[in-house]
Short mmCIF file of C-alpha atoms and ligand atoms in Angstrom, two decimals:
data_model
loop_
_atom_site.label_atom_id
_atom_site.label_comp_id
_atom_site.label_asym_id
_atom_site.label_seq_id
_atom_site.Cartn_x
_atom_site.Cartn_y
_atom_site.Cartn_z
CA MET P 1154 -4.17 8.62 28.53
CA ALA P 1155 -3.92 4.87 27.96
CA HIS P 1156 -0.84 2.69 28.38
CA HIS P 1157 -0.23 -0.49 26.36
CA LYS P 1158 2.49 -3.09 26.43
CA VAL P 1159 2.51 -3.13 22.64
CA MET P 1160 1.09 -0.61 20.21
CA VAL P 1161 0.66 -1.67 16.57
CA ILE P 1162 0.26 1.15 14.04
CA GLY P 1163 -1.48 -0.03 10.86
CA SER P 1164 -3.66 -3.05 10.17
CA GLY P 1165 -2.77 -4.65 6.86
CA PRO P 1166 -1.43 -8.23 6.77
CA ALA P 1167 1.71 -7.13 8.67
CA GLY P 1168 -0.10 -5.27 11.47
CA ASP P 1169 -2.78 -7.92 11.90
CA THR P 1170 -0.22 -10.72 12.05
CA ALA P 1171 1.89 -8.76 14.55
CA ALA P 1172 -1.31 -8.28 16.58
CA LEU P 1173 -2.16 -12.00 16.42
CA TYR P 1174 1.29 -13.08 17.59
CA THR P 1175 1.66 -10.47 20.35
CA ALA P 1176 -1.91 -11.21 21.53
CA ARG P 1177 -1.16 -14.94 21.74
CA ALA P 1178 1.99 -14.05 23.70
CA GLY P 1179 -0.23 -12.29 26.27
CA LEU P 1180 0.97 -8.78 25.39
CA GLN P 1181 -2.55 -7.37 24.80
CA PRO P 1182 -1.64 -5.29 21.73
CA HIS P 1183 -3.55 -2.12 20.92
CA VAL P 1184 -3.91 -1.72 17.15
CA PHE P 1185 -4.47 1.66 15.51
CA ALA P 1186 -6.19 0.28 12.44
CA GLY P 1187 -5.94 3.49 10.43
CA PHE P 1188 -2.44 4.83 10.18
CA GLY P 1189 -2.16 8.52 9.42
CA ALA P 1190 -2.26 8.33 5.64
CA GLY P 1191 -6.03 8.32 5.27
CA GLY P 1192 -6.20 4.81 3.83
CA PRO P 1193 -8.80 2.24 4.82
CA PRO P 1194 -8.30 0.09 7.93
CA GLY P 1195 -7.02 -3.20 6.52
CA GLY P 1196 -4.61 -1.56 4.10
CA GLN P 1197 -4.16 -2.14 0.40
CA LEU P 1198 -5.87 -5.54 0.32
CA MET P 1199 -9.12 -3.71 1.08
CA LEU P 1200 -8.77 -2.22 -2.42
CA THR P 1201 -8.33 -5.47 -4.28
CA THR P 1202 -10.48 -8.37 -5.51
CA GLU P 1203 -9.33 -11.96 -5.52
CA ILE P 1204 -5.97 -12.83 -4.00
CA GLU P 1205 -4.80 -15.98 -5.72
CA ASN P 1206 -1.32 -16.19 -4.22
CA PHE P 1207 -1.94 -16.19 -0.47
CA PRO P 1208 -1.24 -19.81 0.54
CA GLY P 1209 -4.14 -21.79 1.93
CA PHE P 1210 -6.89 -20.61 -0.41
CA PRO P 1211 -7.11 -22.95 -3.43
CA ASN P 1212 -9.84 -22.83 -6.09
CA GLY P 1213 -9.62 -19.15 -6.97
CA GLY P 1214 -8.19 -17.57 -3.82
CA ILE P 1215 -9.96 -15.23 -1.42
CA ALA P 1216 -11.29 -11.66 -1.71
CA GLY P 1217 -8.91 -9.07 -0.18
CA PRO P 1218 -11.45 -7.53 2.23
CA GLU P 1219 -12.51 -10.99 3.40
CA LEU P 1220 -8.92 -12.03 4.07
CA MET P 1221 -8.39 -8.86 6.10
CA ALA P 1222 -11.62 -9.35 8.06
CA ARG P 1223 -10.50 -12.88 8.93
CA MET P 1224 -7.02 -11.78 9.99
CA ARG P 1225 -8.46 -9.10 12.23
CA GLN P 1226 -10.99 -11.48 13.77
CA GLN P 1227 -8.29 -14.04 14.47
CA ALA P 1228 -6.18 -11.42 16.31
CA GLN P 1229 -9.25 -10.21 18.23
CA ASP P 1230 -10.03 -13.81 19.24
CA PHE P 1231 -6.79 -13.72 21.25
CA GLY P 1232 -7.48 -10.33 22.83
CA ALA P 1233 -5.99 -7.79 20.41
CA GLU P 1234 -7.82 -4.45 20.64
CA PHE P 1235 -8.52 -2.64 17.36
CA GLU P 1236 -9.35 1.05 17.10
CA ASP P 1237 -10.30 2.39 13.63
CA VAL P 1238 -8.43 5.67 13.93
CA ASP P 1239 -5.37 7.30 12.38
CA VAL P 1240 -2.41 8.12 14.61
CA THR P 1241 -1.66 11.81 14.10
CA LYS P 1242 1.69 12.24 15.91
CA VAL P 1243 4.34 10.10 17.55
CA ASP P 1244 7.27 10.75 19.87
CA PHE P 1245 9.77 7.91 20.12
CA SER P 1246 12.52 10.00 21.73
CA GLU P 1247 11.99 8.46 25.17
CA ARG P 1248 10.24 5.52 26.81
CA PRO P 1249 7.42 4.84 27.15
CA PHE P 1250 6.86 5.64 23.48
CA LYS P 1251 4.07 8.09 22.72
CA ALA P 1252 1.40 8.22 20.01
CA TRP P 1253 -1.45 10.68 19.68
CA VAL P 1254 -4.80 10.41 18.00
CA GLY P 1255 -5.69 14.09 17.94
CA ASP P 1256 -5.42 15.13 21.62
CA ASP P 1257 -5.74 11.56 22.84
CA LEU P 1258 -2.35 10.30 24.13
CA HIS P 1259 -1.35 6.63 24.16
CA THR P 1260 1.91 5.27 25.56
CA ALA P 1261 3.54 1.88 25.02
CA ASP P 1262 6.56 -0.17 26.05
CA ALA P 1263 7.09 -1.35 22.47
CA VAL P 1264 5.79 -0.21 19.09
CA ILE P 1265 5.29 -2.17 15.87
CA ILE P 1266 4.91 0.02 12.78
CA SER P 1267 2.99 -1.57 9.91
CA THR P 1268 1.67 1.47 8.07
CA GLY P 1269 2.24 0.06 4.58
CA ALA P 1270 2.38 2.04 1.38
CA ARG P 1271 -0.09 3.93 -0.83
CA SER P 1272 -0.58 4.54 -4.55
CA ARG P 1273 1.84 6.88 -6.30
CA LEU P 1274 0.31 9.78 -8.25
CA LEU P 1275 1.75 11.65 -11.24
CA ASN P 1276 2.76 14.63 -9.12
CA ILE P 1277 0.67 17.12 -11.06
CA GLU P 1278 -0.68 20.14 -9.19
CA GLY P 1279 -4.24 19.71 -7.95
CA GLU P 1280 -4.19 15.99 -8.77
CA GLU P 1281 -5.39 14.79 -5.39
CA LYS P 1282 -8.55 16.86 -5.72
CA LEU P 1283 -9.39 14.98 -8.94
CA ILE P 1284 -9.47 11.62 -7.20
CA SER P 1285 -12.93 10.08 -7.59
CA ARG P 1286 -13.73 12.83 -10.09
CA GLY P 1287 -12.80 10.79 -13.12
CA LEU P 1288 -9.37 9.97 -11.68
CA HIS P 1289 -8.90 6.74 -9.73
CA THR P 1290 -6.20 4.69 -8.03
CA CYS P 1291 -8.18 1.52 -7.43
CA ALA P 1292 -9.85 -0.40 -10.23
CA THR P 1293 -11.69 -2.78 -7.95
CA CYS P 1294 -13.16 0.09 -5.96
CA ASP P 1295 -14.25 2.32 -8.83
CA GLY P 1296 -14.32 0.19 -11.99
CA ALA P 1297 -18.05 -0.44 -11.79
CA PHE P 1298 -18.68 3.28 -12.41
CA TYR P 1299 -17.41 2.70 -15.96
CA ARG P 1300 -19.78 0.06 -17.26
CA ASN P 1301 -19.78 0.27 -21.08
CA LYS P 1302 -17.41 3.22 -20.90
CA SER P 1303 -13.80 3.80 -21.89
CA MET P 1304 -10.90 3.95 -19.45
CA ILE P 1305 -7.21 4.80 -19.49
CA VAL P 1306 -4.85 2.84 -17.25
CA ILE P 1307 -1.42 4.44 -16.72
CA GLY P 1308 1.59 2.26 -15.90
CA GLY P 1309 3.66 -0.71 -17.05
CA GLY P 1310 4.00 -2.84 -13.90
CA ASP P 1311 2.00 -5.74 -12.51
CA THR P 1312 -0.52 -3.39 -10.93
CA ALA P 1313 -1.26 -1.75 -14.28
CA MET P 1314 -1.72 -5.17 -15.95
CA GLU P 1315 -3.97 -6.40 -13.18
CA GLU P 1316 -6.07 -3.25 -13.13
CA ALA P 1317 -6.35 -3.12 -16.94
CA ASN P 1318 -7.48 -6.74 -17.09
CA PHE P 1319 -9.99 -6.22 -14.33
CA LEU P 1320 -11.43 -3.07 -15.90
CA THR P 1321 -12.19 -4.86 -19.16
CA ARG P 1322 -15.09 -6.46 -17.26
CA PHE P 1323 -16.73 -3.06 -17.60
CA GLY P 1324 -15.47 -1.54 -20.84
CA GLU P 1325 -12.61 -0.79 -23.24
CA VAL P 1326 -9.22 -0.03 -21.71
CA ASN P 1327 -6.39 2.03 -23.20
CA LEU P 1328 -3.15 1.13 -21.41
CA VAL P 1329 -0.77 4.08 -21.54
CA HIS P 1330 2.87 3.42 -20.67
CA ARG P 1331 5.95 5.61 -21.06
CA ARG P 1332 8.21 2.91 -22.58
CA GLU P 1333 8.00 -0.15 -24.83
CA GLU P 1334 9.46 -2.42 -22.18
CA PHE P 1335 7.46 -3.49 -19.16
CA ARG P 1336 8.28 -3.88 -15.53
CA ALA P 1337 5.35 -6.32 -15.25
CA SER P 1338 6.02 -10.05 -14.84
CA ASN P 1339 5.68 -12.18 -17.97
CA THR P 1340 2.60 -13.96 -16.63
CA MET P 1341 0.69 -10.75 -15.96
CA LEU P 1342 1.86 -9.11 -19.18
CA GLU P 1343 0.86 -12.11 -21.31
CA ARG P 1344 -2.53 -12.29 -19.66
CA ALA P 1345 -3.11 -8.62 -20.52
CA ARG P 1346 -1.75 -9.04 -24.05
CA LYS P 1347 -4.25 -11.82 -24.73
CA ASN P 1348 -7.11 -9.55 -23.64
CA THR P 1349 -8.56 -8.07 -26.82
CA LYS P 1350 -10.33 -5.31 -24.91
CA ILE P 1351 -6.99 -3.72 -24.03
CA LYS P 1352 -5.48 -1.24 -26.47
CA TRP P 1353 -1.77 -0.38 -26.00
CA THR P 1354 -0.48 3.20 -26.22
CA LEU P 1355 3.26 3.07 -25.63
CA ASN P 1356 6.06 5.64 -25.28
CA GLU P 1357 3.64 8.18 -23.84
CA GLN P 1358 4.39 10.17 -20.69
CA PRO P 1359 1.35 11.85 -19.14
CA LEU P 1360 1.88 15.57 -18.57
CA GLY P 1361 -1.47 16.62 -17.16
CA TYR P 1362 -5.19 15.95 -17.06
CA LEU P 1363 -7.91 17.06 -19.47
CA LEU P 1364 -10.96 18.33 -17.63
CA ARG P 1365 -14.61 18.66 -18.52
CA GLU P 1366 -16.45 21.90 -17.77
CA ASN P 1367 -17.68 20.39 -14.49
CA GLY P 1368 -14.08 19.73 -13.42
CA THR P 1369 -14.06 15.96 -13.90
CA VAL P 1370 -11.25 14.19 -15.75
CA ARG P 1371 -11.84 13.32 -19.43
CA GLY P 1372 -8.35 12.12 -20.30
CA ILE P 1373 -4.70 13.07 -20.24
CA LYS P 1374 -2.35 15.41 -22.07
CA SER P 1375 0.60 13.29 -23.03
CA LYS P 1376 4.02 13.60 -24.62
CA ASN P 1377 5.47 10.96 -26.92
CA THR P 1378 8.84 10.01 -25.43
CA LYS P 1379 10.28 9.22 -28.89
CA THR P 1380 8.95 12.06 -31.06
CA GLY P 1381 8.26 14.72 -28.42
CA GLU P 1382 4.78 15.24 -29.88
CA VAL P 1383 2.14 16.36 -27.37
CA SER P 1384 -1.37 14.98 -27.79
CA ASP P 1385 -4.67 14.48 -25.99
CA ILE P 1386 -5.70 10.95 -25.04
CA THR P 1387 -9.33 10.90 -24.00
CA ALA P 1388 -11.50 8.43 -22.09
CA ASP P 1389 -14.43 8.44 -19.69
CA GLY P 1390 -12.10 7.85 -16.74
CA VAL P 1391 -8.42 7.51 -15.83
CA PHE P 1392 -6.86 4.93 -13.48
CA ILE P 1393 -3.31 5.50 -12.24
CA ALA P 1394 -1.25 2.36 -11.51
CA ILE P 1395 2.35 3.58 -11.25
CA GLY P 1396 3.56 2.14 -7.98
CA HIS P 1397 3.52 3.04 -4.32
CA ILE P 1398 4.86 5.41 -1.65
CA PRO P 1399 5.55 4.23 1.92
CA ASN P 1400 3.37 5.74 4.65
CA THR P 1401 6.22 7.13 6.73
CA ASP P 1402 5.45 10.87 7.00
CA LEU P 1403 4.49 10.30 10.62
CA PHE P 1404 8.01 9.08 11.46
CA LYS P 1405 10.10 11.68 9.61
CA GLY P 1406 12.96 12.97 11.75
CA GLN P 1407 12.51 10.13 14.24
CA LEU P 1408 13.37 6.90 12.42
CA LYS P 1409 16.08 6.19 9.87
CA MET P 1410 14.70 5.98 6.32
CA HIS P 1411 16.06 5.07 2.90
CA ASP P 1412 16.16 7.82 0.25
CA ASN P 1413 12.85 6.52 -1.13
CA GLY P 1414 11.16 6.99 2.27
CA TYR P 1415 10.96 3.32 3.31
CA LEU P 1416 11.99 2.61 6.91
CA VAL P 1417 15.41 1.08 7.45
CA THR P 1418 15.27 -2.12 9.50
CA GLY P 1419 17.65 -4.86 10.59
CA ALA P 1420 21.40 -4.60 10.91
CA ALA P 1421 21.44 -1.40 8.80
CA ALA P 1422 19.25 0.27 11.44
CA GLY P 1423 21.41 -0.98 14.32
CA GLY P 1424 19.50 -4.24 14.88
CA PRO P 1425 21.11 -6.97 16.98
CA SER P 1426 22.25 -9.30 14.17
CA GLU P 1427 23.01 -9.49 10.46
CA TYR P 1428 20.18 -11.99 10.21
CA PRO P 1429 17.01 -10.22 8.90
CA ASN P 1430 15.14 -8.61 11.78
CA THR P 1431 12.57 -5.88 12.28
CA TYR P 1432 14.49 -3.50 14.56
CA THR P 1433 14.32 0.15 13.46
CA SER P 1434 16.87 2.82 14.39
CA ILE P 1435 15.15 3.20 17.78
CA GLU P 1436 15.36 0.21 20.10
CA GLY P 1437 11.89 -0.96 21.08
CA VAL P 1438 10.31 0.33 17.86
CA PHE P 1439 9.91 -2.38 15.22
CA ALA P 1440 8.69 -2.17 11.62
CA SER P 1441 7.09 -4.80 9.41
CA GLY P 1442 5.43 -5.11 6.02
CA ASP P 1443 5.50 -2.77 3.03
CA VAL P 1444 6.56 0.25 5.11
CA GLN P 1445 10.05 -1.29 5.21
CA ASP P 1446 9.95 -3.56 2.16
CA HIS P 1447 10.26 -2.08 -1.30
CA THR P 1448 11.35 -5.36 -2.86
CA TYR P 1449 8.79 -8.08 -2.26
CA ARG P 1450 5.63 -6.15 -1.27
CA GLN P 1451 3.37 -9.18 -1.11
CA ALA P 1452 0.60 -9.90 1.39
CA ILE P 1453 2.38 -13.09 2.47
CA THR P 1454 5.77 -11.41 2.96
CA ALA P 1455 4.06 -8.59 4.90
CA ALA P 1456 2.32 -11.15 7.13
CA GLY P 1457 5.63 -12.98 7.60
CA SER P 1458 7.43 -9.84 8.65
CA GLY P 1459 4.54 -8.94 11.02
CA CYS P 1460 5.21 -12.27 12.72
CA MET P 1461 8.94 -11.44 12.89
CA ALA P 1462 8.20 -8.02 14.44
CA ALA P 1463 5.98 -9.62 17.08
CA ILE P 1464 8.67 -12.15 18.01
CA ASP P 1465 11.37 -9.44 18.03
CA ALA P 1466 9.18 -7.20 20.23
CA GLU P 1467 8.29 -10.04 22.60
CA ARG P 1468 11.94 -11.05 23.06
CA TRP P 1469 13.08 -7.45 23.43
CA LEU P 1470 10.40 -6.77 26.06
CA ALA P 1471 11.38 -9.94 27.97
CA ALA P 1472 15.01 -8.80 27.95
CA GLN P 1473 14.01 -5.43 29.49
CA GLU P 1474 12.48 -7.06 32.58
P1 NDP O 459 6.07 -0.94 -10.28
O1 NDP O 459 7.03 -0.04 -9.61
O2 NDP O 459 6.45 -2.34 -10.56
O3 NDP O 459 5.65 -0.29 -11.70
C1 NDP O 459 5.32 1.05 -11.79
C2 NDP O 459 5.07 1.39 -13.26
O4 NDP O 459 4.62 2.73 -13.35
C3 NDP O 459 6.31 1.27 -14.12
O5 NDP O 459 5.97 0.71 -15.35
C4 NDP O 459 6.76 2.72 -14.27
O6 NDP O 459 7.35 2.98 -15.53
C5 NDP O 459 5.45 3.47 -14.23
N1 NDP O 459 5.63 4.82 -13.67
C6 NDP O 459 6.18 5.17 -12.46
N2 NDP O 459 6.14 6.50 -12.30
C7 NDP O 459 5.57 7.01 -13.42
C8 NDP O 459 5.26 8.32 -13.84
N3 NDP O 459 5.51 9.38 -13.07
N4 NDP O 459 4.67 8.48 -15.04
C9 NDP O 459 4.39 7.40 -15.82
N5 NDP O 459 4.65 6.13 -15.48
C10 NDP O 459 5.24 5.94 -14.30
O7 NDP O 459 4.73 -0.85 -9.41
P2 NDP O 459 3.50 -1.85 -9.35
O8 NDP O 459 2.54 -1.17 -8.44
O9 NDP O 459 3.01 -2.23 -10.67
O10 NDP O 459 4.05 -3.16 -8.64
C11 NDP O 459 4.68 -3.07 -7.36
C12 NDP O 459 5.06 -4.47 -6.86
O11 NDP O 459 3.88 -5.20 -6.53
C13 NDP O 459 5.80 -5.30 -7.88
O12 NDP O 459 6.80 -6.04 -7.22
C14 NDP O 459 4.74 -6.20 -8.45
O13 NDP O 459 5.26 -7.42 -8.95
C15 NDP O 459 3.85 -6.43 -7.24
N6 NDP O 459 2.46 -6.74 -7.66
C16 NDP O 459 2.09 -8.05 -7.76
C17 NDP O 459 0.82 -8.39 -8.16
C18 NDP O 459 0.45 -9.84 -8.21
O14 NDP O 459 1.34 -10.68 -8.24
N7 NDP O 459 -0.82 -10.20 -8.25
C19 NDP O 459 -0.19 -7.38 -8.49
C20 NDP O 459 0.30 -6.02 -8.39
C21 NDP O 459 1.58 -5.73 -7.99
P3 NDP O 459 8.86 2.52 -15.85
O15 NDP O 459 8.78 1.03 -16.02
O16 NDP O 459 9.18 3.24 -17.10
O17 NDP O 459 9.68 2.92 -14.68
#
């Protein structure tokens, strides 16, 4: 068993920033860099290419994995300890708070949850088993497999636009969306519209996947939302870009959540003031980043809320002494 003053669960921009701030405050944070959802240490930015909107990186931005490596290094420089493992169970019912990695028990005086969110799937039976078998959730990770091939991108938000644009580096893209209107921002939509390698298939709701004899995905079965007609849309590979789900399974039954699964923080969770804060429904457990933010979901807002969680945790710990 190991005891820590502060335990950080998750290591995206929120977790790494919380680690940096608590490390500089002398709280020797222990960071579980995986988080119980099977994603990569470093979070969603590990699955992206250039980040053009993180302040401080002019002339084209910085690659996601590089930004995460730098954030981690900076936290480690001040003594934060990183462990590339997923927490498998937590118990926040009494102090010190408990977290397990398999049979390995860790306790802590304060916890900062920064487990982020993951890609939403279509909710079709057996879908998860098709991932990396012609079905993908990350264009930057898997796009290169489709050089001179055809791809379907499903979705109508910024992620779908970004992924579709990126994938045209490799081949033709058919963007399939269930409406004619888009959730994507004008900038991203216009950029995609100007890309002649993107074909638009609108008013189509995917119903299932078409499989080759070897079990890999060769397209989707889709229903036209206006006419009701069902048809096959084929391609060499399919990329899903239909939003995200918060990684909160680990905390079910322990922390207050919104209906959509995101953690409730601040005054609504019983925090000390109306002013935005990172308190969860259990005092001493704080949450930052996408796991509690379904509105902004940006690397910079996640990092900002990681900083807030660290300051909240530091002040709360000082008040306990
Ligand atoms: P969004 O929730 O914005 O969009 C999801 C899209 O998927 C919608 O068009 C939705 O359709 C569609 N969809 C959802 N469920 C299904 C389903 N079951 N079947 C078919 N289609 C479905 O998610 P994003 O991931 O695109 O974006 C999330 C946030 O991240 C946004 O705030 C976005 O601005 C931000 N972002 C910013 C980027 C940047 O600035 N570089 C890049 C990527 C994301 P419908 O519209 O009909 O509901």
